[in-house]
Amino acid sequence: MRDSIDWGVPYLGTQTIYLPTSQIIFTVLRFCEEQVVGEPPSFSEFIKTEAGMALFISGGWRTALFGLPWQNQLIIWRIGFAIFALIATWFLLLTLAHLGRSPWWAVLFAWHPLTIVETAGMAHQDAVGIALLMAAIWAWICGSLSLRERAGVRGLADSLSLENP
C-alpha cells in the first residue's frame, strides 16, 4: 500500500524487520494520525516546490525535515511513542517503590536526553519494547499473582518486547 507517508521509508522494496507487535503499533498510530490529521500532503509534491527543493539542497534531508508541513512531521507517532516511554517510567516507578529504592532512578530514565529525543523527538519504536520489558520485570518482581501467573505474564510481555534475533 502506498500513501503519502511512504516518503519516510528508505527501502520500500525490502521486507520489514519489525516484529508483529511493532507492526500493530504502527497500524494503530497511522489510523489515529489519519483520524486527527487527515491524509498528510504528498511529500513528493512538497519537494517539487521551490521551498521544498531549497530545504533539501541547503542542508540535506535531515535539515529539510524541520521545514515540512506539520502534517508530515508524524506528530501522532511522536506522541504515541512518548506515551510508551511514560508507561515504561510508570512500571519502573512501581518496581522501585516495591523494592524500596529511590524514585529518582525513574526520573533519571525519564529525563535522560536519549529517552526524550528518541521517543518524542524521533518517534523511535524501541519505547514499545522497553515498556513491555518493564511490565515483565514488574510482573515478575512485584505482582500479587501466583508464581505460575507471574511466569505467564512475564513470558507474554517478554515475547512481545523482543527484537528480531
mmCIF file of C-alpha atoms in Angstrom:
data_model
loop_
_atom_site.group_PDB
_atom_site.id
_atom_site.type_symbol
_atom_site.label_atom_id
_atom_site.label_comp_id
_atom_site.label_asym_id
_atom_site.label_seq_id
_atom_site.Cartn_x
_atom_site.Cartn_y
_atom_site.Cartn_z
ATOM 1 C CA MET A 1 0.000 0.000 0.000
ATOM 2 C CA ARG A 2 1.425 3.339 -0.993
ATOM 3 C CA ASP A 3 0.400 6.600 0.594
ATOM 4 C CA SER A 4 1.893 9.987 1.324
ATOM 5 C CA ILE A 5 3.790 8.700 4.349
ATOM 6 C CA ASP A 6 5.899 6.313 2.259
ATOM 7 C CA TRP A 7 8.465 9.051 1.626
ATOM 8 C CA GLY A 8 9.844 8.333 5.117
ATOM 9 C CA VAL A 9 10.592 4.691 4.306
ATOM 10 C CA PRO A 10 14.048 4.455 2.723
ATOM 11 C CA TYR A 11 13.779 0.919 1.264
ATOM 12 C CA LEU A 12 10.196 0.282 0.197
ATOM 13 C CA GLY A 13 11.071 -2.943 -1.626
ATOM 14 C CA THR A 14 12.659 -4.565 1.427
ATOM 15 C CA GLN A 15 10.666 -6.838 3.721
ATOM 16 C CA THR A 16 10.089 -5.356 7.164
ATOM 17 C CA ILE A 17 12.489 -6.042 10.001
ATOM 18 C CA TYR A 18 9.842 -5.226 12.594
ATOM 19 C CA LEU A 19 8.015 -7.763 14.703
ATOM 20 C CA PRO A 20 4.218 -8.116 14.595
ATOM 21 C CA THR A 21 3.929 -6.148 17.865
ATOM 22 C CA SER A 22 5.620 -3.153 16.244
ATOM 23 C CA GLN A 23 3.587 -3.512 13.072
ATOM 24 C CA ILE A 24 0.362 -3.469 15.094
ATOM 25 C CA ILE A 25 1.514 -0.325 16.924
ATOM 26 C CA PHE A 26 2.433 1.291 13.585
ATOM 27 C CA THR A 27 -1.009 0.458 12.184
ATOM 28 C CA VAL A 28 -2.803 1.889 15.226
ATOM 29 C CA LEU A 29 -0.717 5.076 15.159
ATOM 30 C CA ARG A 30 -1.270 5.513 11.430
ATOM 31 C CA PHE A 31 -5.031 5.085 11.915
ATOM 32 C CA CYS A 32 -5.012 7.656 14.749
ATOM 33 C CA GLU A 33 -2.990 10.020 12.606
ATOM 34 C CA GLU A 34 -5.498 9.766 9.760
ATOM 35 C CA GLN A 35 -8.344 10.487 12.211
ATOM 36 C CA VAL A 36 -6.648 13.511 13.794
ATOM 37 C CA VAL A 37 -4.546 14.993 10.997
ATOM 38 C CA GLY A 38 -6.182 13.539 7.925
ATOM 39 C CA GLU A 39 -4.184 12.371 4.948
ATOM 40 C CA PRO A 40 -0.922 14.343 5.051
ATOM 41 C CA PRO A 41 0.057 16.367 1.997
ATOM 42 C CA SER A 42 2.100 14.412 -0.506
ATOM 43 C CA PHE A 43 5.797 14.731 0.233
ATOM 44 C CA SER A 44 6.629 14.227 -3.427
ATOM 45 C CA GLU A 45 4.519 17.294 -4.218
ATOM 46 C CA PHE A 46 6.150 19.306 -1.418
ATOM 47 C CA ILE A 47 9.670 18.545 -2.630
ATOM 48 C CA LYS A 48 8.747 19.836 -6.100
ATOM 49 C CA THR A 49 8.018 23.268 -4.638
ATOM 50 C CA GLU A 50 10.718 25.895 -4.509
ATOM 51 C CA ALA A 51 10.723 25.881 -0.691
ATOM 52 C CA GLY A 52 10.971 22.097 -0.539
ATOM 53 C CA MET A 53 13.837 21.914 -3.013
ATOM 54 C CA ALA A 54 15.697 24.723 -1.234
ATOM 55 C CA LEU A 55 15.465 22.838 2.047
ATOM 56 C CA PHE A 56 16.942 19.691 0.556
ATOM 57 C CA ILE A 57 19.717 21.474 -1.319
ATOM 58 C CA SER A 58 20.720 23.700 1.593
ATOM 59 C CA GLY A 59 21.105 21.200 4.396
ATOM 60 C CA GLY A 60 20.303 17.678 3.369
ATOM 61 C CA TRP A 61 17.236 15.648 4.171
ATOM 62 C CA ARG A 62 17.620 15.781 7.974
ATOM 63 C CA THR A 63 17.549 19.566 7.965
ATOM 64 C CA ALA A 64 14.687 19.527 5.489
ATOM 65 C CA LEU A 65 12.518 17.537 7.883
ATOM 66 C CA PHE A 66 12.124 20.619 10.083
ATOM 67 C CA GLY A 67 10.689 22.597 7.185
ATOM 68 C CA LEU A 68 7.986 20.094 6.338
ATOM 69 C CA PRO A 69 4.336 20.988 6.727
ATOM 70 C CA TRP A 70 3.220 19.976 10.219
ATOM 71 C CA GLN A 71 1.004 17.236 8.779
ATOM 72 C CA ASN A 72 4.135 15.446 7.501
ATOM 73 C CA GLN A 73 6.004 15.574 10.810
ATOM 74 C CA LEU A 74 4.463 12.440 12.388
ATOM 75 C CA ILE A 75 3.173 14.284 15.457
ATOM 76 C CA ILE A 76 0.804 11.463 16.475
ATOM 77 C CA TRP A 77 3.632 8.918 16.181
ATOM 78 C CA ARG A 78 5.859 11.027 18.423
ATOM 79 C CA ILE A 79 3.100 11.363 20.998
ATOM 80 C CA GLY A 80 2.380 7.632 20.822
ATOM 81 C CA PHE A 81 5.972 6.582 21.441
ATOM 82 C CA ALA A 82 6.334 9.206 24.185
ATOM 83 C CA ILE A 83 3.329 7.570 25.885
ATOM 84 C CA PHE A 84 5.136 4.226 25.761
ATOM 85 C CA ALA A 85 8.157 5.890 27.410
ATOM 86 C CA LEU A 86 5.826 7.177 30.142
ATOM 87 C CA ILE A 87 4.394 3.672 30.591
ATOM 88 C CA ALA A 88 7.933 2.313 30.980
ATOM 89 C CA THR A 89 8.652 5.020 33.558
ATOM 90 C CA TRP A 90 5.457 4.135 35.447
ATOM 91 C CA PHE A 91 6.401 0.450 35.665
ATOM 92 C CA LEU A 92 9.913 1.453 36.724
ATOM 93 C CA LEU A 93 8.440 3.640 39.492
ATOM 94 C CA LEU A 94 6.222 0.789 40.690
ATOM 95 C CA THR A 95 9.153 -1.618 40.729
ATOM 96 C CA LEU A 96 11.437 0.821 42.552
ATOM 97 C CA ALA A 97 8.743 1.540 45.158
ATOM 98 C CA HIS A 98 8.246 -2.186 45.738
ATOM 99 C CA LEU A 99 11.993 -2.675 46.196
ATOM 100 C CA GLY A 100 12.318 0.363 48.480
ATOM 101 C CA ARG A 101 14.656 2.146 46.067
ATOM 102 C CA SER A 102 14.775 5.839 45.247
ATOM 103 C CA PRO A 103 12.249 7.064 42.655
ATOM 104 C CA TRP A 104 14.977 9.318 41.294
ATOM 105 C CA TRP A 105 16.181 6.364 39.198
ATOM 106 C CA ALA A 106 12.909 6.596 37.274
ATOM 107 C CA VAL A 107 13.364 10.356 36.924
ATOM 108 C CA LEU A 108 16.867 9.731 35.584
ATOM 109 C CA PHE A 109 15.420 7.398 32.937
ATOM 110 C CA ALA A 110 12.502 9.669 32.008
ATOM 111 C CA TRP A 111 14.527 12.869 31.808
ATOM 112 C CA HIS A 112 17.538 11.361 30.104
ATOM 113 C CA PRO A 113 18.105 13.191 26.805
ATOM 114 C CA LEU A 114 18.258 9.909 24.891
ATOM 115 C CA THR A 115 14.804 8.893 26.142
ATOM 116 C CA ILE A 116 13.298 12.253 25.258
ATOM 117 C CA VAL A 117 14.962 12.658 21.861
ATOM 118 C CA GLU A 118 14.446 9.095 20.644
ATOM 119 C CA THR A 119 10.801 8.748 21.703
ATOM 120 C CA ALA A 120 9.171 12.170 21.497
ATOM 121 C CA GLY A 121 11.693 13.627 19.070
ATOM 122 C CA MET A 122 12.432 10.833 16.621
ATOM 123 C CA ALA A 123 9.365 8.596 17.187
ATOM 124 C CA HIS A 124 11.581 5.572 17.752
ATOM 125 C CA GLN A 125 9.735 2.306 18.326
ATOM 126 C CA ASP A 126 12.124 0.894 20.956
ATOM 127 C CA ALA A 127 9.981 2.622 23.592
ATOM 128 C CA VAL A 128 7.383 -0.115 22.994
ATOM 129 C CA GLY A 129 9.884 -2.867 23.795
ATOM 130 C CA ILE A 130 11.170 -1.036 26.861
ATOM 131 C CA ALA A 131 7.628 -0.533 28.195
ATOM 132 C CA LEU A 132 6.797 -4.213 27.714
ATOM 133 C CA LEU A 133 10.101 -5.266 29.259
ATOM 134 C CA MET A 134 9.436 -3.070 32.306
ATOM 135 C CA ALA A 135 5.937 -4.567 32.544
ATOM 136 C CA ALA A 136 7.501 -8.040 32.538
ATOM 137 C CA ILE A 137 10.001 -7.079 35.252
ATOM 138 C CA TRP A 138 7.240 -5.524 37.356
ATOM 139 C CA ALA A 139 5.010 -8.594 36.945
ATOM 140 C CA TRP A 140 7.852 -10.874 37.979
ATOM 141 C CA ILE A 141 9.075 -8.874 40.979
ATOM 142 C CA CYS A 142 6.026 -7.033 42.279
ATOM 143 C CA GLY A 143 2.934 -8.740 41.000
ATOM 144 C CA SER A 144 0.443 -10.111 43.503
ATOM 145 C CA LEU A 145 -0.114 -13.042 41.179
ATOM 146 C CA SER A 146 0.805 -16.637 41.851
ATOM 147 C CA LEU A 147 4.182 -17.840 40.620
ATOM 148 C CA ARG A 148 2.545 -19.579 37.663
ATOM 149 C CA GLU A 149 0.519 -16.487 36.708
ATOM 150 C CA ARG A 150 3.570 -14.230 37.053
ATOM 151 C CA ALA A 151 5.553 -16.523 34.784
ATOM 152 C CA GLY A 152 2.777 -16.365 32.183
ATOM 153 C CA VAL A 153 2.518 -12.568 32.300
ATOM 154 C CA ARG A 154 6.279 -12.228 32.195
ATOM 155 C CA GLY A 155 6.538 -14.623 29.266
ATOM 156 C CA LEU A 156 3.873 -12.744 27.339
ATOM 157 C CA ALA A 157 5.445 -9.339 27.969
ATOM 158 C CA ASP A 158 8.915 -10.695 27.184
ATOM 159 C CA SER A 159 7.796 -12.252 23.926
ATOM 160 C CA LEU A 160 6.097 -9.039 22.812
ATOM 161 C CA SER A 161 9.127 -6.910 23.671
ATOM 162 C CA LEU A 162 11.827 -8.949 21.951
ATOM 163 C CA GLU A 163 13.678 -7.650 18.920
ATOM 164 C CA ASN A 164 14.277 -9.806 15.870
ATOM 165 C CA PRO A 165 17.057 -12.346 16.501
#
